[in-house]
Amino acid sequence: MFGMLGDASDTSAALTKLRVDSSEEAFSLTRLRLEKSIQRGWLKFLAVLLLALTGCLSHTQLLQQPKLAGPVVDADALQLVRGINERYDQLHSFAATMDFTASVGGTHRGERTDYSSCLGYILFRKPQMLRVLILVPVLHVHAIDLTSNGTSFTLLIPSKNRAIEGRNSVAKPADNPLENLRPNLFADTILIHSISPDQIVSVIHQSATAQDARTKQLVELPAYDLTVLSEAPPTQSPAPAQVAKPLRVIRFSRLDLLPIEQDIYDANGDLETQVLYGPYQDFGGTQFPSTIDINRPLDEYRIRLTVNKLTVNQPLRDDQFELKIPEGIHVQKLE
């Protein structure tokens, strides 16, 4: 019996040792798994932290790459100036039939009014003779008649039974911006004036992208921006820099070196007039923009001219620029 008890004790001890060994092994396995889990957690945390610190949290998206719209033409500032001057010098007069579209208003007024398209005519003869006639739709009677000799102007508005006379430099604002039409609005925008030798110019390269309406392909449109500055006035004392006023910025397409945009600044350096020149067409051997968009951001009105017919360098008589005010029309003189 004692032998049997001894065997039982040995067996119990062996079982106890086995259980202890199994528990230690299980504990060791559990601890190993826990350590690996903690390591994986730390690795994930460190990976996220590293991405956050390096700014590398990203998502890559494939984009359409633009293609050049065509072979580019290189030119320097003086070549661009010569091109502008030659184009202006070659044109002595023109008579154009155009469609006029206007809109008045914007964010400052809180509303915008769009006007129906009107047929009209523009006559110009150098140095500064101008006549602009806009007709009422359908009836084709005179809506606005504007004439100028380069110094003074007359604006006739038959529907309001009034006329305005004054010097071209007068800019007295009226409630209706279209009554502020002045000869310079057309004379300075339809033709890009030449650049004089005393003015300062600089050129920078620009590029824009647009989507081809037919192919839906993005195209890159390289351009030159020619900035025209006034001559810096002399100073009586040493100054940190010479100050010149911006006059204009003319943008050229580098595909053909034709002007496509012109920004005109006033004496305070504010953008007074922005002009966009549409696709050029051949009018009797003269390359001329088919559309001219004139934006006056300070006055909040816009005019689009669509050229239907253009004849250049044909004789224009003096009487074609005369505007006779009918009897009974109230004449407002601006001083």
XYZ file of C-alpha atoms in Angstrom:
335
model
C 0.000 0.000 0.000
C 2.817 2.370 0.901
C 4.348 1.608 -2.473
C 1.127 2.468 -4.150
C 0.931 5.697 -2.167
C 4.461 6.490 -3.211
C 3.592 5.927 -6.819
C 0.508 8.129 -6.473
C 2.560 10.915 -4.881
C 5.098 10.727 -7.652
C 2.343 10.798 -10.235
C 0.672 13.780 -8.550
C 3.972 15.622 -8.372
C 4.621 14.894 -12.005
C 1.166 16.139 -12.953
C 1.657 19.257 -10.850
C 5.035 19.920 -12.485
C 3.454 19.337 -15.895
C 0.731 21.804 -15.130
C 3.243 24.366 -13.916
C 5.391 23.862 -16.972
C 2.330 24.135 -19.221
C 1.201 27.301 -17.444
C 4.666 28.842 -17.769
C 4.810 27.889 -21.421
C 1.324 29.287 -21.992
C 2.269 32.455 -20.105
C 5.447 32.776 -22.132
C 3.486 32.281 -25.353
C 0.873 34.807 -24.291
C 3.569 37.308 -23.305
C 5.308 36.769 -26.645
C 2.090 37.355 -28.519
C 1.401 40.456 -26.434
C 4.870 41.813 -27.096
C 4.482 41.209 -30.829
C 1.073 42.865 -30.765
C 2.529 45.868 -28.939
C 5.400 46.020 -31.434
C 2.985 45.947 -34.353
C 0.920 48.694 -32.699
C 4.011 50.837 -32.162
C 5.130 50.264 -35.740
C 1.721 51.371 -37.051
C 1.752 54.392 -34.738
C 5.262 55.355 -35.808
C 4.332 54.927 -39.485
C 1.294 57.226 -39.127
C 3.338 59.702 -37.079
C 6.079 59.726 -39.710
C 3.573 60.335 -42.495
C 1.950 63.143 -40.547
C 5.267 64.828 -39.705
C 6.584 64.628 -43.262
C 3.299 65.678 -44.867
C 3.211 62.528 -46.929
C -0.439 61.667 -46.320
C -1.503 61.787 -49.964
C -3.653 60.408 -52.705
C -2.277 60.358 -56.239
C -4.668 61.251 -59.027
C -3.932 61.085 -62.735
C -4.488 64.391 -64.548
C -4.703 65.231 -68.204
C -1.490 66.808 -69.430
C -1.940 69.882 -71.643
C -0.440 69.945 -75.098
C 1.027 73.007 -76.755
C -1.559 74.661 -78.992
C 1.098 74.982 -81.684
C 4.690 75.950 -82.345
C 5.701 79.087 -80.449
C 7.328 82.197 -81.880
C 10.070 83.892 -79.875
C 10.379 87.675 -79.605
C 11.950 90.206 -77.288
C 10.378 93.383 -75.915
C 11.552 95.632 -78.748
C 10.259 93.235 -81.396
C 6.832 93.294 -79.743
C 6.914 97.105 -79.656
C 7.813 97.269 -83.348
C 4.929 94.922 -84.147
C 2.429 97.142 -82.285
C 3.752 100.328 -83.908
C 3.729 98.858 -87.418
C 0.143 97.638 -87.077
C -0.984 101.044 -85.838
C 0.947 103.008 -88.462
C -0.393 100.913 -91.338
C -4.016 101.761 -90.542
C -5.091 105.322 -91.364
C -8.871 104.952 -91.305
C -11.566 102.318 -91.049
C -15.310 101.903 -91.356
C -16.849 98.988 -89.476
C -20.287 97.440 -89.174
C -20.636 95.829 -85.761
C -23.096 94.257 -83.357
C -23.072 95.970 -79.942
C -23.969 94.023 -76.794
C -23.857 95.711 -73.390
C -24.440 94.835 -69.749
C -24.522 97.249 -66.816
C -24.010 96.512 -63.124
C -22.128 94.132 -60.899
C -21.439 93.230 -57.282
C -21.140 96.848 -56.119
C -24.515 97.760 -57.606
C -26.064 94.510 -56.477
C -27.657 93.852 -59.848
C -26.848 93.527 -63.523
C -28.862 94.513 -66.580
C -28.185 92.892 -69.952
C -29.184 94.761 -73.107
C -30.231 93.225 -76.407
C -27.754 93.194 -79.243
C -27.861 96.287 -81.442
C -26.503 96.959 -84.898
C -24.082 99.834 -85.183
C -21.314 101.554 -87.121
C -17.928 102.964 -86.213
C -15.907 105.388 -88.341
C -12.337 106.337 -87.502
C -9.831 108.580 -89.239
C -6.422 109.564 -87.942
C -5.383 111.406 -86.013
C -8.492 111.238 -83.759
C -11.731 111.645 -85.715
C -14.376 109.201 -84.423
C -18.064 108.481 -85.002
C -20.038 105.762 -83.211
C -23.665 105.158 -84.177
C -25.800 102.520 -82.405
C -29.304 101.659 -83.671
C -32.383 100.500 -81.786
C -33.161 96.816 -82.495
C -35.856 96.142 -85.108
C -36.773 99.846 -85.547
C -33.186 100.752 -86.545
C -33.563 104.348 -85.390
C -30.696 106.064 -83.596
C -30.195 104.891 -80.011
C -26.812 106.565 -79.391
C -24.788 108.831 -81.640
C -21.288 109.793 -80.497
C -18.777 111.915 -82.367
C -15.390 113.407 -81.487
C -12.593 115.394 -83.103
C -10.054 114.182 -80.558
C -10.492 117.154 -78.200
C -14.232 117.494 -77.617
C -17.206 115.187 -78.060
C -20.962 115.207 -78.558
C -23.194 112.381 -77.338
C -26.801 112.331 -78.583
C -29.438 110.122 -76.912
C -32.678 110.694 -78.897
C -34.844 108.442 -76.711
C -34.125 110.712 -73.716
C -34.352 113.903 -75.749
C -30.921 114.983 -74.557
C -27.382 115.527 -75.723
C -24.113 115.852 -73.823
C -21.183 117.994 -74.943
C -17.775 118.383 -73.358
C -14.072 117.767 -73.578
C -12.823 114.229 -73.987
C -11.035 114.439 -70.643
C -14.247 115.148 -68.710
C -15.389 112.056 -66.804
C -18.428 113.222 -64.827
C -20.259 110.037 -63.816
C -23.959 109.621 -64.600
C -26.413 107.236 -62.946
C -26.595 105.214 -66.157
C -23.046 104.136 -67.028
C -23.887 104.048 -70.730
C -24.303 107.826 -70.563
C -20.636 107.958 -69.578
C -19.559 106.715 -72.990
C -16.590 108.741 -74.133
C -14.606 108.636 -77.396
C -11.508 107.234 -75.658
C -13.426 104.086 -74.744
C -13.457 103.157 -78.427
C -10.392 105.009 -79.727
C -8.067 103.407 -77.142
C -9.423 99.869 -77.377
C -10.401 99.052 -80.960
C -6.920 100.052 -82.080
C -3.917 99.389 -79.869
C -2.001 102.638 -79.939
C 1.683 102.804 -80.740
C 4.330 102.990 -78.013
C 6.522 106.095 -77.924
C 10.324 106.007 -77.498
C 10.176 107.808 -74.128
C 8.063 105.072 -72.564
C 9.587 102.155 -70.662
C 8.666 98.579 -71.502
C 9.344 95.171 -70.003
C 8.214 91.693 -70.980
C 7.456 88.523 -69.033
C 6.407 85.051 -70.155
C 2.949 83.761 -69.240
C 1.043 80.588 -69.940
C -2.596 79.587 -69.618
C -4.504 76.368 -70.241
C -7.856 75.913 -71.936
C -9.953 72.984 -73.099
C -10.431 72.456 -76.802
C -14.195 72.511 -77.346
C -14.008 69.898 -80.089
C -11.459 67.395 -78.778
C -11.847 68.127 -75.014
C -8.047 68.107 -74.876
C -6.302 70.569 -72.559
C -4.078 72.915 -74.544
C -1.345 75.208 -73.272
C -1.437 78.787 -74.553
C 1.927 80.515 -74.077
C 1.914 84.313 -74.105
C 4.022 87.430 -73.639
C 2.964 90.251 -71.302
C 4.385 93.602 -72.431
C 4.150 96.234 -69.674
C 4.265 99.868 -70.786
C 5.366 102.403 -68.156
C 5.576 106.172 -68.258
C 8.965 107.802 -68.107
C 10.023 108.212 -64.472
C 9.833 111.931 -63.514
C 13.038 113.586 -62.264
C 13.418 113.879 -58.493
C 14.951 116.805 -56.587
C 16.559 114.672 -53.902
C 17.973 111.141 -53.759
C 15.202 108.532 -53.713
C 15.305 104.793 -52.958
C 13.933 104.066 -56.448
C 12.664 105.655 -59.663
C 8.851 105.532 -59.753
C 7.121 105.092 -63.111
C 3.352 104.805 -63.563
C 1.848 101.786 -65.331
C 0.047 102.778 -68.515
C -0.841 99.521 -70.233
C -0.188 95.806 -70.283
C -0.506 94.183 -73.704
C -0.676 90.397 -73.908
C 0.475 88.622 -77.072
C -0.123 85.062 -78.162
C 3.215 83.362 -78.734
C 1.647 81.342 -81.538
C 1.475 84.340 -83.894
C 2.552 87.398 -81.803
C -0.873 89.037 -82.264
C -2.268 90.991 -79.272
C -5.052 89.158 -77.448
C -5.578 91.380 -74.401
C -4.919 94.921 -73.222
C -5.214 96.362 -69.710
C -5.331 100.166 -69.475
C -4.626 101.926 -66.158
C -5.715 105.368 -64.962
C -3.545 108.012 -63.292
C -4.032 106.350 -59.875
C -2.832 102.960 -61.097
C -6.338 101.434 -61.067
C -7.385 99.082 -63.848
C -9.659 101.375 -65.860
C -10.325 99.296 -68.974
C -9.738 95.649 -69.781
C -9.983 94.546 -73.423
C -10.087 91.003 -74.787
C -9.473 90.515 -78.509
C -11.160 87.481 -80.032
C -9.968 85.321 -82.933
C -8.459 87.325 -85.768
C -10.026 87.275 -89.226
C -8.895 88.531 -92.598
C -10.859 91.613 -93.656
C -9.660 92.530 -97.123
C -6.062 91.678 -96.339
C -6.096 93.142 -92.823
C -5.892 90.877 -89.787
C -8.431 92.224 -87.290
C -10.090 90.698 -84.190
C -13.580 89.356 -84.899
C -14.764 90.271 -81.385
C -13.667 92.958 -78.936
C -14.802 92.700 -75.308
C -14.464 95.950 -73.347
C -14.817 95.804 -69.566
C -14.901 98.878 -67.345
C -14.563 97.405 -63.814
C -14.758 100.749 -61.971
C -17.884 101.864 -63.862
C -19.306 98.318 -63.881
C -20.330 98.006 -67.480
C -19.201 95.816 -70.350
C -19.521 96.131 -74.125
C -18.926 93.436 -76.725
C -18.273 94.434 -80.321
C -18.726 91.758 -82.983
C -17.230 92.826 -86.297
C -19.413 91.988 -89.286
C -17.710 94.102 -91.945
C -14.522 96.168 -92.020
C -12.942 98.350 -94.679
C -9.626 100.064 -93.998
C -7.744 103.029 -95.432
C -10.691 104.276 -97.476
C -11.367 108.051 -97.747
C -13.752 109.356 -95.062
C -15.231 112.833 -95.500
C -15.413 115.477 -92.775
C -19.209 115.580 -92.917
C -19.343 111.885 -91.970
C -18.096 112.935 -88.531
C -20.540 115.844 -88.104
C -23.386 115.438 -85.640
C -26.221 117.953 -85.878
C -28.382 118.178 -82.776
C -32.095 118.402 -83.682
C -34.163 121.295 -82.392
C -35.839 120.755 -79.051
C -33.080 118.495 -77.708
C -31.838 119.478 -74.247
C -28.061 119.968 -74.379
C -26.000 119.346 -71.232
C -22.551 120.901 -71.346
C -19.842 119.337 -69.191
C -17.062 121.644 -68.036
